[in-house]
């Protein structure tokens, strides 16, 4: 059987020596978070805010340890200032994996509204980002995006589409 | 031993304390200067390859220092963070407490104000006690520096014993002694070399 997206993510992170994984949790990321905690290769922990996790990964990157911040769309929406002023301005390869909420069947209007800010923010920061929608493209996109970020000293975001992860479906039917 | 509280600590001069700290560093310790005048006085105390000057991300001096400390557990790492900046990212104290890096020391530079933007009082200037906040987050080795000699003693404790450590400094309102050269990429490049994380044939 083919690997699940989170198994691919773990394998790609290990192959690229991404060891430090601070995160603010998200339901869709749960299998990835569980796998990372279960594997002694990784140092994984929660932070109070996503900004803090960006700072930690930036500091570690400058001291020789690679890391990736896990978050959901709403977490990304808190980051424009620190991304612009830290990894973008200083050219530090801060890697991010964002579970995409707010689209393809979102049930929370607030999440849907936040979702609309993500692409314009990524575009205006002029930082590299990729949306992953298909399992057969998952390894290639993750691996190449990470490698490009490390080789070019740029931050990068990997967006996990509900098309890849299944997302978070509504617990109730519309009107129900 | 009497315990110094936020109320009876002597107001110190940030540049003088920064110089005292730097003068005690013998083992290429990393020092992260936060936004505001924290990084200005670190710069004015004399550039070292192990200094990082945070110019934009208010509140990220401690997270940056934590990242360095986790990456290099054998190197002591100091974060110099202003009170206004720390107030914006107080949760980081809980993160530091939960990870308990032995090699991290946090210096809280408390002038009660946002000095670089004109000296406006912070919402905590009415009496919030940052050392007490740090202790309540689980950082037991947290103290206010009573005066210059006490500060030097506390820095020596940070260097000689396992942390995480927190030192609170009540500051007077003197301006910084210099201004950091604002070139983020150069700062990052020099710091990476200072951390031994990058080698380059380019001079610098
Ligand atoms: C998110 C954010 N809000 C506001 C500012 C503007 N700003 C830059 S430095 C600063 C004050 C920093 O205060 P503190 O950390 O106490 O240092 P001090 O200036 O007193 O040395 C402010 C408000 C900013 N850079 N980022």
CSV table of C-alpha atoms and ligand atoms in Angstrom, one decimal:
chain,number,residue,atom,x,y,z
A,1,UNK,CA,0.0,0.0,0.0
A,2,UNK,CA,1.2,3.5,-0.7
A,3,UNK,CA,2.5,5.6,2.1
A,4,UNK,CA,0.1,8.1,3.7
A,5,UNK,CA,1.0,11.8,3.3
A,6,UNK,CA,2.3,12.1,6.8
A,7,UNK,CA,4.5,9.1,6.3
A,8,UNK,CA,5.9,10.7,3.3
A,9,UNK,CA,6.4,14.0,5.3
A,10,UNK,CA,8.4,12.1,8.0
A,11,UNK,CA,10.6,10.4,5.4
A,12,UNK,CA,11.3,13.6,3.6
A,13,UNK,CA,12.1,15.5,6.8
A,14,UNK,CA,14.5,12.8,7.9
A,15,UNK,CA,16.2,12.6,4.5
A,16,UNK,CA,16.8,16.4,4.8
A,17,UNK,CA,17.9,16.3,8.4
A,18,UNK,CA,15.0,18.4,9.6
A,19,UNK,CA,15.1,17.6,13.3
A,20,UNK,CA,13.5,20.5,15.3
A,21,UNK,CA,9.7,20.7,15.0
A,22,UNK,CA,8.0,23.3,17.2
A,23,UNK,CA,4.3,23.6,16.4
A,24,UNK,CA,0.9,24.9,17.4
A,25,UNK,CA,-1.4,21.9,16.8
A,26,UNK,CA,-4.1,21.3,14.2
A,27,UNK,CA,-6.4,18.3,14.0
A,28,UNK,CA,-5.4,17.4,10.4
A,29,UNK,CA,-1.7,17.4,11.4
A,30,UNK,CA,-2.4,15.0,14.3
A,31,UNK,CA,-1.0,11.9,12.6
A,32,UNK,CA,2.2,13.8,11.6
A,33,UNK,CA,2.6,15.3,15.0
A,34,UNK,CA,2.1,11.8,16.6
A,35,UNK,CA,4.7,10.2,14.3
A,36,UNK,CA,7.2,12.9,15.0
A,37,UNK,CA,6.8,12.7,18.8
A,38,UNK,CA,7.2,8.9,18.5
A,39,UNK,CA,10.5,9.1,16.6
A,40,UNK,CA,13.6,10.0,18.6
A,41,UNK,CA,15.1,11.5,15.5
A,42,UNK,CA,13.0,14.6,16.1
A,43,UNK,CA,12.8,17.2,18.8
A,44,UNK,CA,9.1,18.2,18.8
A,45,UNK,CA,7.2,20.5,21.2
A,46,UNK,CA,4.4,23.0,21.3
A,47,UNK,CA,4.9,26.7,21.5
A,48,UNK,CA,2.4,29.3,22.8
A,49,UNK,CA,2.4,31.1,19.4
A,50,UNK,CA,3.5,30.4,15.8
A,51,UNK,CA,5.7,33.5,15.9
A,52,UNK,CA,7.7,32.0,18.7
A,53,UNK,CA,8.2,28.8,16.7
A,54,UNK,CA,9.5,30.8,13.7
A,55,UNK,CA,12.0,32.5,16.0
A,56,UNK,CA,13.1,29.1,17.5
A,57,UNK,CA,13.6,27.6,14.0
A,58,UNK,CA,15.4,30.7,12.8
A,59,UNK,CA,17.8,30.6,15.8
A,60,UNK,CA,18.4,26.9,15.3
A,61,UNK,CA,19.0,27.3,11.6
A,62,UNK,CA,21.7,29.9,12.2
A,63,UNK,CA,23.4,27.6,14.7
A,64,UNK,CA,23.4,24.6,12.4
A,65,UNK,CA,20.2,22.6,13.2
A,66,UNK,CA,17.4,22.5,10.7
A,67,UNK,CA,13.7,22.8,11.7
A,68,UNK,CA,10.2,23.1,10.5
A,69,UNK,CA,7.2,24.8,12.0
A,70,UNK,CA,3.8,23.1,11.8
A,71,UNK,CA,0.6,25.1,12.0
A,72,UNK,CA,-2.8,25.7,10.5
A,73,UNK,CA,-4.0,28.5,8.2
A,74,UNK,CA,-5.0,30.7,11.1
A,75,UNK,CA,-1.5,30.3,12.6
A,76,UNK,CA,0.0,31.4,9.4
A,77,UNK,CA,-2.2,34.5,9.4
A,78,UNK,CA,-0.4,35.7,12.6
A,79,UNK,CA,3.0,35.7,11.0
A,80,UNK,CA,3.4,38.4,8.3
A,81,UNK,CA,5.5,40.7,10.5
A,82,UNK,CA,7.9,38.1,11.8
A,83,UNK,CA,8.3,36.4,8.4
A,84,UNK,CA,9.1,39.7,6.7
A,85,UNK,CA,11.4,41.0,9.4
A,86,UNK,CA,13.3,37.7,10.3
A,87,UNK,CA,13.6,34.9,7.7
A,88,UNK,CA,12.9,37.1,4.7
A,89,UNK,CA,15.1,40.1,5.7
A,90,UNK,CA,17.9,38.0,7.2
A,91,UNK,CA,17.6,35.2,4.5
A,92,UNK,CA,17.1,32.3,6.9
A,93,UNK,CA,15.6,29.0,5.7
A,94,UNK,CA,12.7,28.7,8.1
A,95,UNK,CA,10.5,25.9,6.8
A,96,UNK,CA,6.8,25.8,7.4
A,97,UNK,CA,4.1,23.2,6.9
A,98,UNK,CA,0.6,24.6,6.9
A,99,UNK,CA,-2.5,22.5,7.2
A,100,UNK,CA,-5.0,24.3,5.0
A,101,UNK,CA,-8.3,25.2,6.7
A,102,UNK,CA,-11.0,27.4,5.4
A,103,UNK,CA,-11.6,25.9,2.0
A,104,UNK,CA,-13.2,22.9,0.3
A,105,UNK,CA,-16.0,22.3,2.8
A,106,UNK,CA,-15.1,24.6,5.7
A,107,UNK,CA,-17.8,24.9,8.3
A,108,UNK,CA,-16.4,27.8,10.3
A,109,UNK,CA,-16.8,31.2,8.6
A,110,UNK,CA,-13.9,32.6,10.6
A,111,UNK,CA,-11.6,30.0,9.2
A,112,UNK,CA,-12.9,30.6,5.7
A,113,UNK,CA,-12.2,34.4,6.1
A,114,UNK,CA,-8.7,33.8,7.4
A,115,UNK,CA,-8.0,31.4,4.5
A,116,UNK,CA,-8.5,34.3,2.0
A,117,UNK,CA,-5.5,36.1,3.5
A,118,UNK,CA,-3.0,33.3,3.1
A,119,UNK,CA,-2.1,33.4,-0.6
A,120,UNK,CA,-2.0,37.2,-0.8
A,121,UNK,CA,0.3,37.2,2.2
A,122,UNK,CA,2.6,34.6,0.8
A,123,UNK,CA,2.7,36.4,-2.5
A,124,UNK,CA,3.4,39.8,-1.0
A,125,UNK,CA,6.2,38.4,1.2
A,126,UNK,CA,7.7,37.0,-2.1
A,127,UNK,CA,8.6,33.9,-0.3
A,128,UNK,CA,8.5,30.4,-2.0
A,129,UNK,CA,5.5,28.3,-1.3
A,130,UNK,CA,3.8,25.2,-2.7
A,131,UNK,CA,0.4,23.7,-2.3
A,132,UNK,CA,0.3,19.9,-2.2
A,133,UNK,CA,-2.9,18.4,-3.5
A,134,UNK,CA,-1.9,14.9,-4.6
A,135,UNK,CA,-0.2,12.0,-2.8
A,136,UNK,CA,1.8,11.0,-5.9
A,137,UNK,CA,3.4,14.5,-6.0
A,138,UNK,CA,3.8,14.8,-2.2
A,139,UNK,CA,7.4,13.5,-1.9
A,140,UNK,CA,8.7,15.5,-4.9
A,141,UNK,CA,7.2,18.8,-3.9
A,142,UNK,CA,8.2,18.5,-0.2
A,143,UNK,CA,11.7,17.3,-1.0
A,144,UNK,CA,12.5,19.9,-3.7
A,145,UNK,CA,10.9,22.8,-1.8
A,146,UNK,CA,12.9,22.0,1.3
A,147,UNK,CA,16.1,21.6,-0.6
A,148,UNK,CA,15.6,24.8,-2.6
A,149,UNK,CA,15.0,26.7,0.7
A,150,UNK,CA,18.1,25.3,2.3
A,151,UNK,CA,20.3,26.0,-0.8
A,152,UNK,CA,19.0,29.5,-1.4
A,153,UNK,CA,18.7,30.6,2.2
A,154,UNK,CA,15.0,31.4,1.9
A,155,UNK,CA,12.0,30.6,4.0
A,156,UNK,CA,9.4,28.3,2.4
A,157,UNK,CA,5.9,27.1,3.1
A,158,UNK,CA,4.3,23.8,2.2
A,159,UNK,CA,0.5,24.1,2.2
A,160,UNK,CA,-1.3,20.8,2.8
A,161,UNK,CA,-4.6,21.0,0.8
A,162,UNK,CA,-7.7,19.1,1.9
A,163,UNK,CA,-7.3,17.3,-1.4
A,164,UNK,CA,-4.2,15.7,0.1
A,165,UNK,CA,-5.2,15.3,3.7
A,166,UNK,CA,-9.0,15.0,3.6
A,167,UNK,CA,-9.2,18.2,5.6
A,168,UNK,CA,-11.6,18.6,8.4
A,169,UNK,CA,-15.2,17.9,7.3
A,170,UNK,CA,-18.3,19.5,8.8
A,171,UNK,CA,-19.5,17.6,11.8
A,172,UNK,CA,-23.1,18.5,10.8
A,173,UNK,CA,-25.0,18.7,7.5
A,174,UNK,CA,-25.8,22.1,6.1
A,175,UNK,CA,-29.0,23.3,7.7
A,176,UNK,CA,-28.9,20.3,10.0
B,1,UNK,CA,20.6,36.3,51.8
B,2,UNK,CA,18.1,39.1,51.1
B,3,UNK,CA,16.0,38.8,48.1
B,4,UNK,CA,15.9,41.7,45.7
B,5,UNK,CA,12.4,42.7,44.6
B,6,UNK,CA,11.3,44.7,41.6
B,7,UNK,CA,10.8,47.6,44.0
B,8,UNK,CA,14.2,47.8,45.6
B,9,UNK,CA,16.5,47.0,42.7
B,10,UNK,CA,18.8,49.9,41.8
B,11,UNK,CA,18.1,51.4,38.4
B,12,UNK,CA,21.0,50.4,36.2
B,13,UNK,CA,22.5,51.8,33.0
B,14,UNK,CA,21.9,49.4,30.2
B,15,UNK,CA,25.1,50.1,28.3
B,16,UNK,CA,27.2,49.6,31.4
B,17,UNK,CA,25.5,46.3,32.2
B,18,UNK,CA,25.9,45.1,28.6
B,19,UNK,CA,29.6,45.9,28.8
B,20,UNK,CA,29.9,44.1,32.1
B,21,UNK,CA,28.2,41.0,30.6
B,22,UNK,CA,30.3,41.0,27.4
B,23,UNK,CA,33.5,41.4,29.5
B,24,UNK,CA,32.8,38.2,31.4
B,25,UNK,CA,32.3,36.1,28.3
B,26,UNK,CA,35.3,33.7,27.7
B,27,UNK,CA,33.9,30.8,25.7
B,28,UNK,CA,32.4,32.3,22.6
B,29,UNK,CA,29.0,32.5,24.3
B,30,UNK,CA,26.1,33.5,21.9
B,31,UNK,CA,24.3,36.8,22.7
B,32,UNK,CA,21.0,37.7,21.0
B,33,UNK,CA,20.1,41.4,21.3
B,34,UNK,CA,16.3,42.1,21.0
B,35,UNK,CA,14.6,44.8,19.1
B,36,UNK,CA,14.7,48.2,20.7
B,37,UNK,CA,17.8,49.5,22.4
B,38,UNK,CA,18.9,46.1,23.7
B,39,UNK,CA,20.6,45.3,20.4
B,40,UNK,CA,22.0,48.9,20.1
B,41,UNK,CA,23.9,48.6,23.3
B,42,UNK,CA,25.1,45.1,22.5
B,43,UNK,CA,26.5,46.6,19.3
B,44,UNK,CA,28.0,49.6,21.1
B,45,UNK,CA,29.7,47.2,23.6
B,46,UNK,CA,31.8,46.0,20.6
B,47,UNK,CA,30.9,43.6,17.9
B,48,UNK,CA,31.7,39.9,18.4
B,49,UNK,CA,31.1,37.2,15.8
B,50,UNK,CA,28.7,35.5,18.3
B,51,UNK,CA,26.4,38.5,18.6
B,52,UNK,CA,23.0,38.6,16.8
B,53,UNK,CA,21.1,41.8,16.5
B,54,UNK,CA,17.3,41.4,16.1
B,55,UNK,CA,16.1,44.5,14.2
B,56,UNK,CA,12.5,43.8,13.4
B,57,UNK,CA,10.6,41.0,15.2
B,58,UNK,CA,9.5,42.4,18.5
B,59,UNK,CA,9.5,39.7,21.1
B,60,UNK,CA,11.7,37.1,19.3
B,61,UNK,CA,15.0,37.5,21.1
B,62,UNK,CA,14.1,34.7,23.6
B,63,UNK,CA,12.8,32.3,20.9
B,64,UNK,CA,15.9,32.9,18.8
B,65,UNK,CA,18.2,32.3,21.7
B,66,UNK,CA,16.2,29.2,22.6
B,67,UNK,CA,16.7,27.9,19.0
B,68,UNK,CA,20.4,28.5,19.3
B,69,UNK,CA,20.6,26.9,22.7
B,70,UNK,CA,18.8,23.8,21.4
B,71,UNK,CA,21.0,23.5,18.4
B,72,UNK,CA,24.2,23.9,20.4
B,73,UNK,CA,23.7,22.5,23.9
B,74,UNK,CA,27.4,23.0,24.8
B,75,UNK,CA,27.4,26.7,24.1
B,76,UNK,CA,26.0,29.2,26.6
B,77,UNK,CA,23.4,31.5,25.1
B,78,UNK,CA,22.2,34.9,26.4
B,79,UNK,CA,19.0,36.6,25.3
B,80,UNK,CA,18.8,40.4,25.9
B,81,UNK,CA,15.2,41.3,25.7
B,82,UNK,CA,13.4,44.6,26.5
B,83,UNK,CA,10.4,44.6,28.8
B,84,UNK,CA,8.1,45.9,26.0
B,85,UNK,CA,9.3,43.1,23.7
B,86,UNK,CA,9.0,40.4,26.3
B,87,UNK,CA,5.5,41.5,27.1
B,88,UNK,CA,4.5,40.8,23.5
B,89,UNK,CA,5.7,37.2,23.7
B,90,UNK,CA,5.3,36.3,27.4
B,91,UNK,CA,4.3,32.7,26.4
B,92,UNK,CA,7.9,32.0,25.4
B,93,UNK,CA,8.8,31.9,29.1
B,94,UNK,CA,6.5,28.8,29.5
B,95,UNK,CA,8.2,27.2,26.4
B,96,UNK,CA,11.6,27.8,27.9
B,97,UNK,CA,10.5,26.4,31.2
B,98,UNK,CA,9.1,23.2,29.6
B,99,UNK,CA,12.2,22.6,27.6
B,100,UNK,CA,14.6,23.7,30.4
B,101,UNK,CA,17.7,24.2,28.3
B,102,UNK,CA,20.7,24.2,30.7
B,103,UNK,CA,22.6,26.6,28.5
B,104,UNK,CA,20.1,29.5,28.2
B,105,UNK,CA,20.1,32.7,30.2
B,106,UNK,CA,17.5,35.5,29.7
B,107,UNK,CA,18.2,39.1,30.6
B,108,UNK,CA,15.1,41.2,30.9
B,109,UNK,CA,16.0,44.8,30.4
B,110,UNK,CA,13.2,46.6,32.2
B,111,UNK,CA,13.0,50.3,31.7
B,112,UNK,CA,9.2,50.3,32.0
B,113,UNK,CA,8.9,51.8,28.6
B,114,UNK,CA,9.1,51.5,24.9
B,115,UNK,CA,12.3,53.7,24.8
B,116,UNK,CA,13.1,53.4,21.1
B,117,UNK,CA,9.6,54.6,20.0
B,118,UNK,CA,9.7,57.6,22.3
B,119,UNK,CA,9.6,56.3,25.9
B,120,UNK,CA,5.9,55.6,26.2
B,121,UNK,CA,5.1,53.6,29.4
B,122,UNK,CA,4.3,49.9,28.8
B,123,UNK,CA,1.0,48.6,30.1
B,124,UNK,CA,3.0,46.6,32.7
B,125,UNK,CA,4.9,49.6,34.0
B,126,UNK,CA,2.4,50.0,36.8
B,127,UNK,CA,4.0,47.1,38.7
B,128,UNK,CA,4.0,43.8,36.8
B,129,UNK,CA,7.1,41.9,38.0
B,130,UNK,CA,8.8,40.1,35.2
B,131,UNK,CA,11.0,38.0,37.5
B,132,UNK,CA,7.9,36.8,39.4
B,133,UNK,CA,6.2,36.0,36.0
B,134,UNK,CA,9.2,34.0,34.9
B,135,UNK,CA,9.2,32.1,38.2
B,136,UNK,CA,5.4,31.4,37.9
B,137,UNK,CA,6.1,30.0,34.4
B,138,UNK,CA,8.5,27.5,36.1
B,139,UNK,CA,11.8,29.3,35.7
B,140,UNK,CA,13.0,28.9,39.3
B,141,UNK,CA,16.4,30.5,38.7
B,142,UNK,CA,15.1,34.0,38.2
B,143,UNK,CA,16.3,37.1,40.2
B,144,UNK,CA,16.4,40.8,40.0
B,145,UNK,CA,19.9,42.3,40.0
B,146,UNK,CA,20.1,44.5,43.1
B,147,UNK,CA,23.0,46.6,41.7
B,148,UNK,CA,26.0,46.3,39.4
B,149,UNK,CA,28.0,44.0,41.7
B,150,UNK,CA,25.0,41.7,42.1
B,151,UNK,CA,24.4,41.7,38.3
B,152,UNK,CA,28.0,40.5,37.8
B,153,UNK,CA,27.5,37.8,40.4
B,154,UNK,CA,24.4,36.7,38.7
B,155,UNK,CA,26.1,36.6,35.3
B,156,UNK,CA,28.8,34.5,36.8
B,157,UNK,CA,26.2,32.1,38.1
B,158,UNK,CA,24.7,31.8,34.6
B,159,UNK,CA,28.2,31.0,33.2
B,160,UNK,CA,29.1,28.5,35.9
B,161,UNK,CA,25.9,26.6,36.6
B,162,UNK,CA,23.1,24.9,34.7
B,163,UNK,CA,20.1,27.0,33.7
B,164,UNK,CA,17.8,28.1,32.4
B,165,UNK,CA,18.5,31.4,34.2
B,166,UNK,CA,16.7,34.7,34.2
B,167,UNK,CA,18.1,38.0,35.4
B,168,UNK,CA,15.8,41.0,35.7
B,169,UNK,CA,17.5,44.4,35.4
B,170,UNK,CA,15.7,47.6,36.4
B,171,UNK,CA,17.0,50.3,34.1
B,172,UNK,CA,17.3,54.1,34.3
B,173,UNK,CA,16.2,56.1,31.3
B,174,UNK,CA,19.6,56.9,29.7
B,175,UNK,CA,19.7,56.5,25.9
B,176,UNK,CA,21.7,53.8,24.1
B,177,UNK,CA,25.4,54.3,23.5
B,178,UNK,CA,25.3,53.6,19.8
B,179,UNK,CA,23.3,52.4,16.9
B,180,UNK,CA,23.5,49.0,15.2
B,181,UNK,CA,24.5,48.9,11.5
B,182,UNK,CA,21.3,47.7,10.0
B,183,UNK,CA,22.3,45.0,7.5
B,184,UNK,CA,20.4,41.9,8.3
B,185,UNK,CA,22.1,39.6,5.8
B,186,UNK,CA,25.5,40.6,7.0
B,187,UNK,CA,24.4,40.1,10.6
B,188,UNK,CA,23.2,36.6,9.9
B,189,UNK,CA,26.2,35.7,7.9
B,190,UNK,CA,28.6,36.8,10.6
B,191,UNK,CA,26.6,35.1,13.3
B,192,UNK,CA,26.5,31.8,11.5
B,193,UNK,CA,30.3,32.0,11.2
B,194,UNK,CA,30.5,32.9,14.8
B,195,UNK,CA,28.4,29.8,15.6
B,196,UNK,CA,30.6,27.6,13.4
B,197,UNK,CA,27.5,26.8,11.4
B,198,UNK,CA,28.9,28.3,8.2
B,199,UNK,CA,32.4,28.3,6.6
B,200,UNK,CA,33.2,30.6,3.8
B,201,UNK,CA,36.2,31.5,1.7
B,202,UNK,CA,34.9,35.1,1.6
B,203,UNK,CA,36.6,37.3,4.2
B,204,UNK,CA,34.5,38.5,7.1
C,1,LIG,C1,4.8,44.0,16.3
C,1,LIG,C2,5.4,45.3,16.5
C,1,LIG,N1,4.8,46.3,17.1
C,1,LIG,C3,5.4,47.5,17.3
C,1,LIG,C4,6.6,47.8,16.8
C,1,LIG,C5,7.3,49.1,17.0
C,1,LIG,N2,8.4,49.0,18.0
C,1,LIG,C6,9.6,48.7,17.7
C,1,LIG,S1,10.7,48.6,19.0
C,1,LIG,C7,9.4,49.0,20.1
C,1,LIG,C8,9.6,49.1,21.6
C,1,LIG,C9,10.5,48.1,22.1
C,1,LIG,O1,10.4,48.2,23.5
C,1,LIG,P1,11.4,47.4,24.5
C,1,LIG,O2,11.5,46.0,24.1
C,1,LIG,O3,11.0,47.7,25.9
C,1,LIG,O4,12.8,48.1,24.2
C,1,LIG,P2,13.4,49.6,24.5
C,1,LIG,O5,12.9,50.4,23.3
C,1,LIG,O6,12.8,50.1,25.7
C,1,LIG,O7,14.8,49.4,24.5
C,1,LIG,C10,8.2,49.1,19.4
C,1,LIG,C11,6.9,49.4,20.0
C,1,LIG,C12,7.3,46.7,16.2
C,1,LIG,N3,8.5,46.8,15.7
C,1,LIG,N4,6.7,45.5,16.0
